[in-house]
Amino acid sequence: MKRTISATVGHGSVNHNSRKFHAKNTAPERSHLNVTYCQKNIKAVYHELFDDALERYNAKQTRADRKIENYYEKIRSGKQEKPFHEIILQVGNKDDMRADSDEGRLAAAVLDEYMSAFQERNPNLRVFSAHLHMDEATPHLHIDFVPFTTGSKRGLDTRVSLKQALAAQGFKGGTRGDTEWSQWVRSEKERLSLVILQRRTL
């Protein structure tokens, strides 16, 4: 029996994902079944990724007003790039893969296996928050990441860029309907399908 695979862009509510608060659609009595793969402070991740590049960039500036004091705040308050992106992945739906059923537990195992190689497969997308939720209707995975590129000729030599991060991983956007993002999402859904096929049980 076939199951659908959905991949959607999330709002990136890290506090909700880590269950700092419970929304109406969660069942807190099942929250202990959730899995936290990664939960880092995004500002700390920005320091890890960009502090050296920021230092090199600022050292080249002859005018004080061109220097960047806080790269995270510059990205957060700017309009060109988002500070981070989120993808939500789910196998099946609440009718065929209910979280509190055997099928739901199987979906969780598939998502868990898929997640285990995500960072290795996506070296230019630094994951700082990743959670498998078992306390909603259907098991699903929230992955939050900072996309970055290296060797940039303008701005910081290592900087935030979704387009360039995905291009470095081989996704070259062609048209408005076939962007780097849509190609990457398709590739990740195929990867998830492969995990399901290898199990041959869904």
Short mmCIF file of C-alpha atoms in Angstrom, two decimals:
data_model
loop_
_atom_site.label_atom_id
_atom_site.label_comp_id
_atom_site.label_asym_id
_atom_site.label_seq_id
_atom_site.Cartn_x
_atom_site.Cartn_y
_atom_site.Cartn_z
CA MET A 1 0.00 0.00 0.00
CA LYS A 2 1.41 3.36 -1.04
CA ARG A 3 1.82 6.32 1.31
CA THR A 4 2.13 9.96 0.39
CA ILE A 5 5.24 11.93 1.27
CA SER A 6 4.78 15.60 2.01
CA ALA A 7 7.45 18.26 2.37
CA THR A 8 6.34 21.75 3.32
CA VAL A 9 8.02 25.00 4.27
CA GLY A 10 7.62 25.56 8.00
CA HIS A 11 7.18 28.83 9.88
CA GLY A 12 10.23 27.99 11.95
CA SER A 13 8.76 28.26 15.44
CA VAL A 14 11.70 26.75 17.31
CA ASN A 15 10.00 27.14 20.70
CA HIS A 16 6.98 25.19 19.44
CA ASN A 17 9.19 22.51 17.86
CA SER A 18 11.14 22.01 21.08
CA ARG A 19 7.84 22.01 23.02
CA LYS A 20 8.62 25.04 25.15
CA PHE A 21 4.87 25.50 24.75
CA HIS A 22 2.06 23.20 23.59
CA ALA A 23 -0.35 24.16 20.83
CA LYS A 24 -3.96 22.92 20.79
CA ASN A 25 -3.14 20.18 18.28
CA THR A 26 -0.61 18.42 20.52
CA ALA A 27 -1.19 15.55 22.94
CA PRO A 28 1.21 16.30 25.84
CA GLU A 29 0.84 12.75 27.19
CA ARG A 30 2.69 11.53 24.07
CA SER A 31 5.39 14.24 24.09
CA HIS A 32 7.87 11.88 25.77
CA LEU A 33 7.89 9.95 22.47
CA ASN A 34 9.22 12.98 20.57
CA VAL A 35 12.86 12.89 19.47
CA THR A 36 15.24 15.86 19.62
CA TYR A 37 18.15 15.40 17.18
CA CYS A 38 19.58 18.85 17.55
CA GLN A 39 18.72 21.97 19.58
CA LYS A 40 21.33 24.73 19.35
CA ASN A 41 21.01 28.45 19.82
CA ILE A 42 20.90 30.02 16.36
CA LYS A 43 23.08 32.94 17.45
CA ALA A 44 25.77 30.50 18.62
CA VAL A 45 25.60 28.76 15.23
CA TYR A 46 26.03 32.13 13.49
CA HIS A 47 29.14 32.75 15.58
CA GLU A 48 30.51 29.31 14.62
CA LEU A 49 29.83 29.77 10.92
CA PHE A 50 30.55 33.43 10.30
CA ASP A 51 32.77 35.04 12.98
CA ASP A 52 36.05 34.41 11.11
CA ALA A 53 34.58 35.71 7.83
CA LEU A 54 33.13 38.71 9.64
CA GLU A 55 36.54 39.53 11.11
CA ARG A 56 38.16 39.32 7.65
CA TYR A 57 35.42 41.49 6.13
CA ASN A 58 35.61 44.18 8.81
CA ALA A 59 39.42 44.30 8.60
CA LYS A 60 39.15 45.31 4.93
CA GLN A 61 36.73 48.18 5.54
CA THR A 62 38.25 51.67 5.54
CA ARG A 63 35.02 53.32 6.64
CA ALA A 64 33.59 52.57 10.08
CA ASP A 65 29.99 52.71 8.79
CA ARG A 66 30.71 49.81 6.42
CA LYS A 67 31.68 47.48 9.26
CA ILE A 68 29.15 44.89 10.47
CA GLU A 69 28.84 44.61 14.22
CA ASN A 70 26.42 41.68 14.43
CA TYR A 71 25.95 39.47 11.37
CA TYR A 72 22.89 37.66 12.75
CA GLU A 73 21.10 40.97 13.40
CA LYS A 74 22.07 42.26 9.95
CA ILE A 75 20.48 39.22 8.28
CA ARG A 76 17.47 39.20 10.62
CA SER A 77 16.64 42.85 9.99
CA GLY A 78 17.52 42.79 6.27
CA LYS A 79 15.27 41.86 3.36
CA GLN A 80 17.60 39.77 1.20
CA GLU A 81 17.93 36.55 3.17
CA LYS A 82 16.05 34.82 5.99
CA PRO A 83 18.18 33.95 9.06
CA PHE A 84 17.15 30.28 8.67
CA HIS A 85 14.75 27.98 6.82
CA GLU A 86 12.57 25.08 7.92
CA ILE A 87 11.34 22.01 6.09
CA ILE A 88 8.65 19.70 7.53
CA LEU A 89 8.55 16.10 6.28
CA GLN A 90 5.75 13.62 6.81
CA VAL A 91 4.93 10.11 5.60
CA GLY A 92 1.22 9.38 5.11
CA ASN A 93 -1.57 11.22 6.89
CA LYS A 94 -3.69 10.98 10.04
CA ASP A 95 -5.91 8.34 8.41
CA ASP A 96 -3.24 5.86 7.33
CA MET A 97 -0.25 6.69 9.58
CA ARG A 98 -1.78 7.82 12.87
CA ALA A 99 0.96 8.64 15.40
CA ASP A 100 -0.45 6.32 18.08
CA SER A 101 -0.67 3.29 15.75
CA ASP A 102 1.83 0.64 14.55
CA GLU A 103 1.88 2.36 11.14
CA GLY A 104 2.71 5.65 12.85
CA ARG A 105 5.60 4.05 14.69
CA LEU A 106 6.83 2.67 11.36
CA ALA A 107 6.63 6.17 9.84
CA ALA A 108 8.66 7.47 12.77
CA ALA A 109 11.35 4.82 12.16
CA VAL A 110 11.53 5.84 8.48
CA LEU A 111 11.83 9.55 9.36
CA ASP A 112 14.47 8.71 11.96
CA GLU A 113 16.56 6.84 9.41
CA TYR A 114 16.14 9.66 6.86
CA MET A 115 17.25 12.24 9.43
CA SER A 116 20.39 10.31 10.37
CA ALA A 117 22.08 11.23 7.06
CA PHE A 118 20.52 14.67 6.49
CA GLN A 119 23.48 16.81 7.62
CA GLU A 120 26.02 14.66 5.79
CA ARG A 121 23.92 14.90 2.62
CA ASN A 122 23.47 18.66 3.00
CA PRO A 123 26.86 20.09 4.05
CA ASN A 124 25.85 23.68 3.18
CA LEU A 125 22.70 23.60 5.30
CA ARG A 126 23.78 23.79 8.96
CA VAL A 127 21.06 22.17 11.07
CA PHE A 128 20.57 23.83 14.45
CA SER A 129 17.13 22.47 15.40
CA ALA A 130 15.59 19.13 14.41
CA HIS A 131 12.65 17.37 16.05
CA LEU A 132 10.51 14.33 15.34
CA HIS A 133 7.00 14.90 16.69
CA MET A 134 4.93 11.95 17.86
CA ASP A 135 2.44 14.00 19.90
CA GLU A 136 0.40 15.29 16.96
CA ALA A 137 -1.95 13.43 14.61
CA THR A 138 0.78 12.13 12.26
CA PRO A 139 4.54 11.67 12.88
CA HIS A 140 6.53 14.42 11.19
CA LEU A 141 9.98 15.95 11.21
CA HIS A 142 10.87 19.64 11.61
CA ILE A 143 14.36 20.53 10.36
CA ASP A 144 15.63 24.10 10.82
CA PHE A 145 18.88 25.10 9.15
CA VAL A 146 21.11 28.03 8.21
CA PRO A 147 22.09 27.90 4.50
CA PHE A 148 25.60 29.21 3.82
CA THR A 149 28.08 29.59 0.99
CA THR A 150 31.89 29.86 1.09
CA GLY A 151 34.33 31.63 -1.21
CA SER A 152 31.96 34.49 -1.92
CA LYS A 153 33.44 37.46 -3.78
CA ARG A 154 31.05 40.05 -2.32
CA GLY A 155 30.23 40.75 1.29
CA LEU A 156 31.53 38.15 3.73
CA ASP A 157 33.48 35.33 2.05
CA THR A 158 31.34 32.89 4.08
CA ARG A 159 27.79 34.22 4.19
CA VAL A 160 24.11 33.30 4.37
CA SER A 161 22.64 32.39 0.97
CA LEU A 162 19.99 29.75 0.28
CA LYS A 163 20.45 29.97 -3.49
CA GLN A 164 24.25 29.62 -3.34
CA ALA A 165 24.13 26.92 -0.63
CA LEU A 166 21.87 24.76 -2.79
CA ALA A 167 23.88 25.54 -5.92
CA ALA A 168 27.02 24.30 -4.11
CA GLN A 169 25.15 21.03 -3.54
CA GLY A 170 24.37 20.72 -7.26
CA PHE A 171 20.92 22.31 -7.52
CA LYS A 172 20.95 24.90 -10.29
CA GLY A 173 17.62 26.67 -10.67
CA GLY A 174 16.32 27.03 -14.19
CA THR A 175 12.89 28.63 -14.14
CA ARG A 176 10.51 30.19 -11.65
CA GLY A 177 8.70 26.86 -11.39
CA ASP A 178 11.92 24.89 -11.07
CA THR A 179 14.04 26.77 -8.54
CA GLU A 180 16.99 25.49 -6.53
CA TRP A 181 14.60 25.05 -3.59
CA SER A 182 12.02 23.02 -5.54
CA GLN A 183 14.76 20.80 -7.00
CA TRP A 184 16.25 20.25 -3.55
CA VAL A 185 12.85 19.44 -1.97
CA ARG A 186 12.17 16.94 -4.76
CA SER A 187 15.55 15.33 -4.13
CA GLU A 188 14.89 15.06 -0.38
CA LYS A 189 11.47 13.50 -0.97
CA GLU A 190 13.13 10.97 -3.28
CA ARG A 191 15.64 10.21 -0.51
CA LEU A 192 12.76 9.60 1.91
CA SER A 193 11.05 7.36 -0.68
CA LEU A 194 14.26 5.36 -0.94
CA VAL A 195 14.28 4.73 2.82
CA ILE A 196 10.66 3.51 2.56
CA LEU A 197 11.48 1.25 -0.39
CA GLN A 198 14.43 -0.25 1.44
CA ARG A 199 12.13 -1.21 4.28
CA ARG A 200 9.49 -2.53 1.83
CA THR A 201 6.93 -2.52 4.59
CA LEU A 202 4.82 0.59 3.98
#
